[in-house]
Amino acid sequence: MIFDILYVKGPKGEECNLMTVRLKDRKMVLKRVIKPIPHMIEVVTGVETSDVEKIFQEFDRAMIRNEEGIIIKRLDSMYSPNDRGLDWIKLKGDSIEG
């Protein structure tokens, strides 16, 4: 599963760092450069919403699929390694009662 893209080769073979590019734009690049192969390489597109109820519906779906949880990301966020902040929030099953 591929969630994000941080580097890509340009048309002349130059390496382009995408860490300072908005998540929404990195997702567009990811869709253009990765060709999915079912059950081998799959691009996770996520769900775009600002509705809290929809967020918890997605979280419940993740719990039903026995996944660890979900990550809520701002579409205008940059990639910031080892940074904890409000741009990316991890919502895990063990942090929610019931």
mmCIF file of N, CA, C and O in Angstrom:
data_model
loop_
_atom_site.group_PDB
_atom_site.id
_atom_site.type_symbol
_atom_site.label_atom_id
_atom_site.label_comp_id
_atom_site.label_asym_id
_atom_site.label_seq_id
_atom_site.Cartn_x
_atom_site.Cartn_y
_atom_site.Cartn_z
ATOM 1 N N MET A 1 0.835 -1.174 0.000
ATOM 2 C CA MET A 1 0.000 0.000 0.000
ATOM 3 C C MET A 1 0.887 1.247 0.000
ATOM 4 O O MET A 1 1.821 1.340 0.776
ATOM 5 N N ILE A 2 0.554 2.183 -0.868
ATOM 6 C CA ILE A 2 1.319 3.426 -0.966
ATOM 7 C C ILE A 2 0.413 4.576 -0.532
ATOM 8 O O ILE A 2 -0.679 4.756 -1.075
ATOM 9 N N PHE A 3 0.881 5.355 0.448
ATOM 10 C CA PHE A 3 0.083 6.426 1.027
ATOM 11 C C PHE A 3 0.523 7.813 0.569
ATOM 12 O O PHE A 3 -0.250 8.755 0.587
ATOM 13 N N ASP A 4 1.794 7.951 0.218
ATOM 14 C CA ASP A 4 2.342 9.283 -0.043
ATOM 15 C C ASP A 4 3.568 9.137 -0.943
ATOM 16 O O ASP A 4 4.080 8.038 -1.137
ATOM 17 N N ILE A 5 4.031 10.252 -1.477
ATOM 18 C CA ILE A 5 5.243 10.270 -2.296
ATOM 19 C C ILE A 5 6.078 11.479 -1.874
ATOM 20 O O ILE A 5 5.549 12.577 -1.716
ATOM 21 N N LEU A 6 7.363 11.250 -1.648
ATOM 22 C CA LEU A 6 8.226 12.320 -1.157
ATOM 23 C C LEU A 6 9.283 12.748 -2.167
ATOM 24 O O LEU A 6 9.767 13.874 -2.104
ATOM 25 N N TYR A 7 9.645 11.857 -3.073
ATOM 26 C CA TYR A 7 10.640 12.154 -4.103
ATOM 27 C C TYR A 7 10.159 11.560 -5.420
ATOM 28 O O TYR A 7 9.534 10.503 -5.441
ATOM 29 N N VAL A 8 10.472 12.223 -6.509
ATOM 30 C CA VAL A 8 10.136 11.705 -7.830
ATOM 31 C C VAL A 8 11.201 12.204 -8.805
ATOM 32 O O VAL A 8 11.776 13.273 -8.605
ATOM 33 N N LYS A 9 11.473 11.410 -9.825
ATOM 34 C CA LYS A 9 12.414 11.856 -10.862
ATOM 35 C C LYS A 9 11.676 12.704 -11.884
ATOM 36 O O LYS A 9 10.598 12.334 -12.340
ATOM 37 N N GLY A 10 12.279 13.837 -12.233
ATOM 38 C CA GLY A 10 11.701 14.740 -13.220
ATOM 39 C C GLY A 10 11.927 14.234 -14.627
ATOM 40 O O GLY A 10 12.544 13.182 -14.845
ATOM 41 N N PRO A 11 11.468 14.982 -15.622
ATOM 42 C CA PRO A 11 11.563 14.533 -17.019
ATOM 43 C C PRO A 11 12.997 14.361 -17.516
ATOM 44 O O PRO A 11 13.247 13.607 -18.448
ATOM 45 N N LYS A 12 13.955 15.045 -16.881
ATOM 46 C CA LYS A 12 15.366 14.920 -17.283
ATOM 47 C C LYS A 12 16.154 14.033 -16.321
ATOM 48 O O LYS A 12 17.374 14.044 -16.326
ATOM 49 N N GLY A 13 15.436 13.294 -15.478
ATOM 50 C CA GLY A 13 16.087 12.393 -14.540
ATOM 51 C C GLY A 13 16.490 13.044 -13.232
ATOM 52 O O GLY A 13 17.046 12.393 -12.364
ATOM 53 N N GLU A 14 16.189 14.319 -13.081
ATOM 54 C CA GLU A 14 16.552 15.007 -11.839
ATOM 55 C C GLU A 14 15.605 14.586 -10.711
ATOM 56 O O GLU A 14 14.432 14.336 -10.935
ATOM 57 N N GLU A 15 16.150 14.486 -9.504
ATOM 58 C CA GLU A 15 15.339 14.102 -8.363
ATOM 59 C C GLU A 15 14.632 15.328 -7.806
ATOM 60 O O GLU A 15 15.253 16.350 -7.547
ATOM 61 N N CYS A 16 13.311 15.221 -7.643
ATOM 62 C CA CYS A 16 12.518 16.323 -7.111
ATOM 63 C C CYS A 16 12.042 15.961 -5.710
ATOM 64 O O CYS A 16 11.389 14.934 -5.520
ATOM 65 N N ASN A 17 12.379 16.780 -4.743
ATOM 66 C CA ASN A 17 11.947 16.607 -3.365
ATOM 67 C C ASN A 17 10.547 17.204 -3.232
ATOM 68 O O ASN A 17 10.344 18.384 -3.492
ATOM 69 N N LEU A 18 9.591 16.389 -2.812
ATOM 70 C CA LEU A 18 8.208 16.828 -2.686
ATOM 71 C C LEU A 18 7.800 17.090 -1.237
ATOM 72 O O LEU A 18 6.623 17.332 -0.964
ATOM 73 N N MET A 19 8.742 17.067 -0.324
ATOM 74 C CA MET A 19 8.405 17.220 1.088
ATOM 75 C C MET A 19 7.807 18.592 1.411
ATOM 76 O O MET A 19 7.047 18.715 2.370
ATOM 77 N N THR A 20 8.106 19.599 0.623
ATOM 78 C CA THR A 20 7.550 20.927 0.877
ATOM 79 C C THR A 20 6.348 21.224 -0.019
ATOM 80 O O THR A 20 5.902 22.363 -0.108
ATOM 81 N N VAL A 21 5.814 20.192 -0.653
ATOM 82 C CA VAL A 21 4.637 20.307 -1.511
ATOM 83 C C VAL A 21 3.411 19.877 -0.695
ATOM 84 O O VAL A 21 3.485 18.948 0.106
ATOM 85 N N ARG A 22 2.281 20.539 -0.896
ATOM 86 C CA ARG A 22 1.062 20.207 -0.150
ATOM 87 C C ARG A 22 0.647 18.751 -0.391
ATOM 88 O O ARG A 22 0.848 18.218 -1.491
ATOM 89 N N LEU A 23 0.067 18.146 0.625
ATOM 90 C CA LEU A 23 -0.397 16.762 0.528
ATOM 91 C C LEU A 23 -1.314 16.569 -0.675
ATOM 92 O O LEU A 23 -1.185 15.590 -1.413
ATOM 93 N N LYS A 24 -2.231 17.478 -0.901
ATOM 94 C CA LYS A 24 -3.167 17.361 -2.019
ATOM 95 C C LYS A 24 -2.414 17.252 -3.348
ATOM 96 O O LYS A 24 -2.765 16.444 -4.207
ATOM 97 N N ASP A 25 -1.348 18.027 -3.515
ATOM 98 C CA ASP A 25 -0.562 17.986 -4.752
ATOM 99 C C ASP A 25 0.297 16.725 -4.825
ATOM 100 O O ASP A 25 0.465 16.149 -5.901
ATOM 101 N N ARG A 26 0.832 16.278 -3.688
ATOM 102 C CA ARG A 26 1.601 15.023 -3.681
ATOM 103 C C ARG A 26 0.713 13.848 -4.073
ATOM 104 O O ARG A 26 1.144 12.940 -4.777
ATOM 105 N N LYS A 27 -0.546 13.860 -3.634
ATOM 106 C CA LYS A 27 -1.485 12.787 -4.000
ATOM 107 C C LYS A 27 -1.718 12.773 -5.508
ATOM 108 O O LYS A 27 -1.824 11.710 -6.116
ATOM 109 N N MET A 28 -1.793 13.955 -6.128
ATOM 110 C CA MET A 28 -1.961 14.019 -7.586
ATOM 111 C C MET A 28 -0.742 13.445 -8.291
ATOM 112 O O MET A 28 -0.877 12.698 -9.266
ATOM 113 N N VAL A 29 0.465 13.764 -7.810
ATOM 114 C CA VAL A 29 1.694 13.218 -8.390
ATOM 115 C C VAL A 29 1.695 11.697 -8.229
ATOM 116 O O VAL A 29 1.996 10.960 -9.171
ATOM 117 N N LEU A 30 1.345 11.236 -7.054
ATOM 118 C CA LEU A 30 1.323 9.802 -6.776
ATOM 119 C C LEU A 30 0.430 9.054 -7.761
ATOM 120 O O LEU A 30 0.822 8.025 -8.312
ATOM 121 N N LYS A 31 -0.747 9.592 -8.032
ATOM 122 C CA LYS A 31 -1.670 8.954 -8.978
ATOM 123 C C LYS A 31 -1.093 8.907 -10.389
ATOM 124 O O LYS A 31 -1.386 8.001 -11.162
ATOM 125 N N ARG A 32 -0.269 9.904 -10.731
ATOM 126 C CA ARG A 32 0.290 9.964 -12.090
ATOM 127 C C ARG A 32 1.484 9.031 -12.289
ATOM 128 O O ARG A 32 1.714 8.547 -13.392
ATOM 129 N N VAL A 33 2.257 8.765 -11.228
ATOM 130 C CA VAL A 33 3.494 8.002 -11.420
ATOM 131 C C VAL A 33 3.390 6.535 -11.002
ATOM 132 O O VAL A 33 4.226 5.732 -11.408
ATOM 133 N N ILE A 34 2.387 6.184 -10.226
ATOM 134 C CA ILE A 34 2.266 4.794 -9.766
ATOM 135 C C ILE A 34 1.156 4.096 -10.528
ATOM 136 O O ILE A 34 0.032 4.570 -10.594
ATOM 137 N N LYS A 35 1.474 2.971 -11.096
ATOM 138 C CA LYS A 35 0.480 2.140 -11.766
ATOM 139 C C LYS A 35 0.143 0.981 -10.815
ATOM 140 O O LYS A 35 0.979 0.097 -10.584
ATOM 141 N N PRO A 36 -1.069 1.006 -10.264
ATOM 142 C CA PRO A 36 -1.445 -0.047 -9.313
ATOM 143 C C PRO A 36 -1.421 -1.439 -9.936
ATOM 144 O O PRO A 36 -1.722 -1.618 -11.111
ATOM 145 N N ILE A 37 -1.043 -2.407 -9.126
ATOM 146 C CA ILE A 37 -1.109 -3.821 -9.478
ATOM 147 C C ILE A 37 -1.938 -4.456 -8.365
ATOM 148 O O ILE A 37 -1.480 -4.494 -7.212
ATOM 149 N N PRO A 38 -3.159 -4.918 -8.676
ATOM 150 C CA PRO A 38 -4.038 -5.449 -7.640
ATOM 151 C C PRO A 38 -3.339 -6.461 -6.728
ATOM 152 O O PRO A 38 -2.620 -7.337 -7.203
ATOM 153 N N HIS A 39 -3.526 -6.283 -5.437
ATOM 154 C CA HIS A 39 -2.991 -7.145 -4.378
ATOM 155 C C HIS A 39 -1.470 -7.075 -4.254
ATOM 156 O O HIS A 39 -0.879 -7.865 -3.527
ATOM 157 N N MET A 40 -0.812 -6.181 -5.000
ATOM 158 C CA MET A 40 0.646 -6.026 -4.888
ATOM 159 C C MET A 40 1.006 -4.568 -4.604
ATOM 160 O O MET A 40 1.701 -4.283 -3.642
ATOM 161 N N ILE A 41 0.579 -3.691 -5.470
ATOM 162 C CA ILE A 41 0.850 -2.258 -5.320
ATOM 163 C C ILE A 41 -0.480 -1.528 -5.442
ATOM 164 O O ILE A 41 -1.105 -1.548 -6.514
ATOM 165 N N GLU A 42 -0.900 -0.931 -4.343
ATOM 166 C CA GLU A 42 -2.168 -0.215 -4.343
ATOM 167 C C GLU A 42 -1.966 1.169 -3.742
ATOM 168 O O GLU A 42 -1.275 1.320 -2.737
ATOM 169 N N VAL A 43 -2.554 2.168 -4.374
ATOM 170 C CA VAL A 43 -2.458 3.545 -3.891
ATOM 171 C C VAL A 43 -3.658 3.815 -2.998
ATOM 172 O O VAL A 43 -4.801 3.621 -3.409
ATOM 173 N N VAL A 44 -3.381 4.245 -1.780
ATOM 174 C CA VAL A 44 -4.444 4.593 -0.841
ATOM 175 C C VAL A 44 -4.832 6.037 -1.105
ATOM 176 O O VAL A 44 -4.024 6.948 -0.954
ATOM 177 N N THR A 45 -6.072 6.232 -1.527
ATOM 178 C CA THR A 45 -6.509 7.579 -1.872
ATOM 179 C C THR A 45 -7.085 8.317 -0.679
ATOM 180 O O THR A 45 -7.032 9.538 -0.615
ATOM 181 N N GLY A 46 -7.652 7.623 0.262
ATOM 182 C CA GLY A 46 -8.235 8.263 1.421
ATOM 183 C C GLY A 46 -9.599 8.858 1.105
ATOM 184 O O GLY A 46 -10.127 8.718 0.013
ATOM 185 N N VAL A 47 -10.161 9.524 2.085
ATOM 186 C CA VAL A 47 -11.473 10.150 1.969
ATOM 187 C C VAL A 47 -11.322 11.613 2.347
ATOM 188 O O VAL A 47 -10.761 11.931 3.389
ATOM 189 N N GLU A 48 -11.799 12.500 1.498
ATOM 190 C CA GLU A 48 -11.739 13.931 1.791
ATOM 191 C C GLU A 48 -13.039 14.365 2.440
ATOM 192 O O GLU A 48 -14.109 14.196 1.858
ATOM 193 N N THR A 49 -12.950 14.921 3.658
ATOM 194 C CA THR A 49 -14.124 15.405 4.363
ATOM 195 C C THR A 49 -13.718 16.344 5.487
ATOM 196 O O THR A 49 -12.600 16.268 5.990
ATOM 197 N N SER A 50 -14.620 17.214 5.858
ATOM 198 C CA SER A 50 -14.434 18.036 7.054
ATOM 199 C C SER A 50 -15.551 17.732 8.043
ATOM 200 O O SER A 50 -15.685 18.385 9.072
ATOM 201 N N ASP A 51 -16.340 16.699 7.754
ATOM 202 C CA ASP A 51 -17.467 16.285 8.581
ATOM 203 C C ASP A 51 -16.984 15.303 9.656
ATOM 204 O O ASP A 51 -16.503 14.209 9.339
ATOM 205 N N VAL A 52 -17.115 15.692 10.912
ATOM 206 C CA VAL A 52 -16.640 14.857 12.019
ATOM 207 C C VAL A 52 -17.337 13.500 12.018
ATOM 208 O O VAL A 52 -16.697 12.465 12.274
ATOM 209 N N GLU A 53 -18.625 13.475 11.721
ATOM 210 C CA GLU A 53 -19.369 12.216 11.686
ATOM 211 C C GLU A 53 -18.771 11.268 10.629
ATOM 212 O O GLU A 53 -18.598 10.073 10.879
ATOM 213 N N LYS A 54 -18.432 11.802 9.461
ATOM 214 C CA LYS A 54 -17.820 10.998 8.393
ATOM 215 C C LYS A 54 -16.459 10.453 8.848
ATOM 216 O O LYS A 54 -16.107 9.314 8.550
ATOM 217 N N ILE A 55 -15.696 11.261 9.569
ATOM 218 C CA ILE A 55 -14.394 10.815 10.086
ATOM 219 C C ILE A 55 -14.577 9.608 10.993
ATOM 220 O O ILE A 55 -13.873 8.601 10.868
ATOM 221 N N PHE A 56 -15.555 9.671 11.900
ATOM 222 C CA PHE A 56 -15.780 8.544 12.805
ATOM 223 C C PHE A 56 -16.365 7.335 12.076
ATOM 224 O O PHE A 56 -16.104 6.194 12.465
ATOM 225 N N GLN A 57 -17.107 7.545 10.998
ATOM 226 C CA GLN A 57 -17.571 6.416 10.178
ATOM 227 C C GLN A 57 -16.374 5.692 9.553
ATOM 228 O O GLN A 57 -16.319 4.459 9.533
ATOM 229 N N GLU A 58 -15.411 6.470 9.042
ATOM 230 C CA GLU A 58 -14.201 5.871 8.468
ATOM 231 C C GLU A 58 -13.386 5.150 9.538
ATOM 232 O O GLU A 58 -12.834 4.072 9.296
ATOM 233 N N PHE A 59 -13.325 5.738 10.712
ATOM 234 C CA PHE A 59 -12.627 5.089 11.831
ATOM 235 C C PHE A 59 -13.305 3.760 12.166
ATOM 236 O O PHE A 59 -12.618 2.735 12.332
ATOM 237 N N ASP A 60 -14.639 3.757 12.259
ATOM 238 C CA ASP A 60 -15.367 2.517 12.550
ATOM 239 C C ASP A 60 -15.101 1.461 11.479
ATOM 240 O O ASP A 60 -14.913 0.286 11.800
ATOM 241 N N ARG A 61 -15.053 1.877 10.212
ATOM 242 C CA ARG A 61 -14.747 0.932 9.126
ATOM 243 C C ARG A 61 -13.349 0.337 9.303
ATOM 244 O O ARG A 61 -13.131 -0.846 9.057
ATOM 245 N N ALA A 62 -12.405 1.172 9.703
ATOM 246 C CA ALA A 62 -11.038 0.680 9.935
ATOM 247 C C ALA A 62 -11.021 -0.343 11.069
ATOM 248 O O ALA A 62 -10.315 -1.359 10.989
ATOM 249 N N MET A 63 -11.799 -0.106 12.112
ATOM 250 C CA MET A 63 -11.853 -1.042 13.237
ATOM 251 C C MET A 63 -12.487 -2.365 12.802
ATOM 252 O O MET A 63 -12.015 -3.429 13.182
ATOM 253 N N ILE A 64 -13.524 -2.300 11.967
ATOM 254 C CA ILE A 64 -14.172 -3.517 11.464
ATOM 255 C C ILE A 64 -13.181 -4.328 10.625
ATOM 256 O O ILE A 64 -13.178 -5.562 10.677
ATOM 257 N N ARG A 65 -12.306 -3.638 9.866
ATOM 258 C CA ARG A 65 -11.293 -4.326 9.048
ATOM 259 C C ARG A 65 -10.080 -4.753 9.880
ATOM 260 O O ARG A 65 -9.089 -5.233 9.343
ATOM 261 N N ASN A 66 -10.177 -4.553 11.195
ATOM 262 C CA ASN A 66 -9.109 -4.930 12.129
ATOM 263 C C ASN A 66 -7.809 -4.167 11.866
ATOM 264 O O ASN A 66 -6.713 -4.705 12.027
ATOM 265 N N GLU A 67 -7.944 -2.902 11.436
ATOM 266 C CA GLU A 67 -6.785 -2.044 11.213
ATOM 267 C C GLU A 67 -6.448 -1.296 12.498
ATOM 268 O O GLU A 67 -7.270 -1.202 13.415
ATOM 269 N N GLU A 68 -5.260 -0.738 12.556
ATOM 270 C CA GLU A 68 -4.799 -0.031 13.755
ATOM 271 C C GLU A 68 -5.598 1.243 14.016
ATOM 272 O O GLU A 68 -5.850 1.611 15.152
ATOM 273 N N GLY A 69 -6.003 1.931 12.957
ATOM 274 C CA GLY A 69 -6.737 3.186 13.107
ATOM 275 C C GLY A 69 -6.680 3.969 11.810
ATOM 276 O O GLY A 69 -6.514 3.400 10.732
ATOM 277 N N ILE A 70 -6.820 5.302 11.919
ATOM 278 C CA ILE A 70 -6.754 6.175 10.753
ATOM 279 C C ILE A 70 -5.857 7.370 11.074
ATOM 280 O O ILE A 70 -5.583 7.658 12.244
ATOM 281 N N ILE A 71 -5.397 8.029 10.042
ATOM 282 C CA ILE A 71 -4.650 9.271 10.208
ATOM 283 C C ILE A 71 -5.448 10.363 9.517
ATOM 284 O O ILE A 71 -5.806 10.229 8.343
ATOM 285 N N ILE A 72 -5.722 11.412 10.247
ATOM 286 C CA ILE A 72 -6.472 12.553 9.733
ATOM 287 C C ILE A 72 -5.441 13.599 9.337
ATOM 288 O O ILE A 72 -4.652 14.051 10.165
ATOM 289 N N LYS A 73 -5.431 13.963 8.035
ATOM 290 C CA LYS A 73 -4.404 14.870 7.514
ATOM 291 C C LYS A 73 -5.041 16.090 6.869
ATOM 292 O O LYS A 73 -6.033 15.973 6.161
ATOM 293 N N ARG A 74 -4.432 17.235 7.084
ATOM 294 C CA ARG A 74 -4.861 18.448 6.383
ATOM 295 C C ARG A 74 -4.334 18.366 4.952
ATOM 296 O O ARG A 74 -3.166 18.039 4.727
ATOM 297 N N LEU A 75 -5.183 18.676 3.967
ATOM 298 C CA LEU A 75 -4.779 18.589 2.563
ATOM 299 C C LEU A 75 -3.702 19.599 2.193
ATOM 300 O O LEU A 75 -2.963 19.395 1.239
ATOM 301 N N ASP A 76 -3.591 20.687 2.945
ATOM 302 C CA ASP A 76 -2.564 21.687 2.646
ATOM 303 C C ASP A 76 -1.294 21.483 3.474
ATOM 304 O O ASP A 76 -0.404 22.330 3.462
ATOM 305 N N SER A 77 -1.181 20.325 4.159
ATOM 306 C CA SER A 77 -0.007 20.078 4.998
ATOM 307 C C SER A 77 1.198 19.630 4.176
ATOM 308 O O SER A 77 1.069 18.993 3.141
ATOM 309 N N MET A 78 2.373 19.994 4.663
ATOM 310 C CA MET A 78 3.639 19.543 4.084
ATOM 311 C C MET A 78 4.078 18.292 4.851
ATOM 312 O O MET A 78 3.595 18.024 5.942
ATOM 313 N N TYR A 79 5.006 17.540 4.290
ATOM 314 C CA TYR A 79 5.540 16.369 4.988
ATOM 315 C C TYR A 79 6.635 16.838 5.926
ATOM 316 O O TYR A 79 7.592 17.486 5.506
ATOM 317 N N SER A 80 6.500 16.509 7.183
ATOM 318 C CA SER A 80 7.476 16.936 8.184
ATOM 319 C C SER A 80 7.881 15.718 9.015
ATOM 320 O O SER A 80 7.155 15.330 9.940
ATOM 321 N N PRO A 81 9.016 15.084 8.683
ATOM 322 C CA PRO A 81 9.404 13.851 9.374
ATOM 323 C C PRO A 81 9.603 14.071 10.876
ATOM 324 O O PRO A 81 10.093 15.108 11.302
ATOM 325 N N ASN A 82 9.165 13.098 11.654
ATOM 326 C CA ASN A 82 9.317 13.090 13.111
ATOM 327 C C ASN A 82 8.659 14.282 13.796
ATOM 328 O O ASN A 82 9.035 14.636 14.898
ATOM 329 N N ASP A 83 7.701 14.903 13.129
ATOM 330 C CA ASP A 83 7.020 16.055 13.704
ATOM 331 C C ASP A 83 5.625 15.648 14.138
ATOM 332 O O ASP A 83 4.910 14.989 13.395
ATOM 333 N N ARG A 84 5.256 16.024 15.333
ATOM 334 C CA ARG A 84 3.901 15.783 15.827
ATOM 335 C C ARG A 84 3.203 17.131 15.917
ATOM 336 O O ARG A 84 3.722 18.068 16.496
ATOM 337 N N GLY A 85 2.046 17.226 15.328
ATOM 338 C CA GLY A 85 1.313 18.477 15.346
ATOM 339 C C GLY A 85 -0.131 18.250 14.951
ATOM 340 O O GLY A 85 -0.599 17.117 14.858
ATOM 341 N N LEU A 86 -0.839 19.324 14.684
ATOM 342 C CA LEU A 86 -2.257 19.228 14.362
ATOM 343 C C LEU A 86 -2.525 18.996 12.875
ATOM 344 O O LEU A 86 -3.677 18.792 12.492
ATOM 345 N N ASP A 87 -1.491 19.019 12.029
ATOM 346 C CA ASP A 87 -1.697 18.764 10.603
ATOM 347 C C ASP A 87 -1.985 17.290 10.322
ATOM 348 O O ASP A 87 -2.681 16.958 9.378
ATOM 349 N N TRP A 88 -1.416 16.410 11.135
ATOM 350 C CA TRP A 88 -1.642 14.968 10.993
ATOM 351 C C TRP A 88 -1.981 14.429 12.377
ATOM 352 O O TRP A 88 -1.176 14.520 13.306
ATOM 353 N N ILE A 89 -3.159 13.851 12.519
ATOM 354 C CA ILE A 89 -3.592 13.311 13.811
ATOM 355 C C ILE A 89 -3.867 11.825 13.642
ATOM 356 O O ILE A 89 -4.653 11.419 12.780
ATOM 357 N N LYS A 90 -3.219 11.017 14.470
ATOM 358 C CA LYS A 90 -3.423 9.564 14.425
ATOM 359 C C LYS A 90 -4.527 9.206 15.414
ATOM 360 O O LYS A 90 -4.463 9.548 16.582
ATOM 361 N N LEU A 91 -5.558 8.543 14.915
ATOM 362 C CA LEU A 91 -6.661 8.080 15.740
ATOM 363 C C LEU A 91 -6.612 6.564 15.741
ATOM 364 O O LEU A 91 -6.885 5.917 14.729
ATOM 365 N N LYS A 92 -6.204 6.008 16.884
ATOM 366 C CA LYS A 92 -5.994 4.556 16.991
ATOM 367 C C LYS A 92 -7.100 3.922 17.817
ATOM 368 O O LYS A 92 -7.672 4.552 18.701
ATOM 369 N N GLY A 93 -7.344 2.669 17.522
ATOM 370 C CA GLY A 93 -8.380 1.931 18.225
ATOM 371 C C GLY A 93 -8.152 1.848 19.717
ATOM 372 O O GLY A 93 -9.097 1.922 20.503
ATOM 373 N N ASP A 94 -6.909 1.726 20.141
ATOM 374 C CA ASP A 94 -6.651 1.614 21.579
ATOM 375 C C ASP A 94 -6.742 2.966 22.300
ATOM 376 O O ASP A 94 -6.627 3.022 23.507
ATOM 377 N N SER A 95 -6.987 4.053 21.572
ATOM 378 C CA SER A 95 -7.139 5.368 22.217
ATOM 379 C C SER A 95 -8.603 5.753 22.385
ATOM 380 O O SER A 95 -8.913 6.784 22.939
ATOM 381 N N ILE A 96 -9.517 4.891 21.907
ATOM 382 C CA ILE A 96 -10.959 5.161 21.967
ATOM 383 C C ILE A 96 -11.615 4.057 22.777
ATOM 384 O O ILE A 96 -11.450 2.871 22.474
ATOM 385 N N GLU A 97 -12.380 4.428 23.787
ATOM 386 C CA GLU A 97 -13.117 3.427 24.561
ATOM 387 C C GLU A 97 -14.417 3.105 23.852
ATOM 388 O O GLU A 97 -15.094 3.993 23.341
ATOM 389 N N GLY A 98 -14.791 1.826 23.847
ATOM 390 C CA GLY A 98 -16.056 1.417 23.251
ATOM 391 C C GLY A 98 -15.962 1.308 21.777
ATOM 392 O O GLY A 98 -16.907 1.181 21.082
#
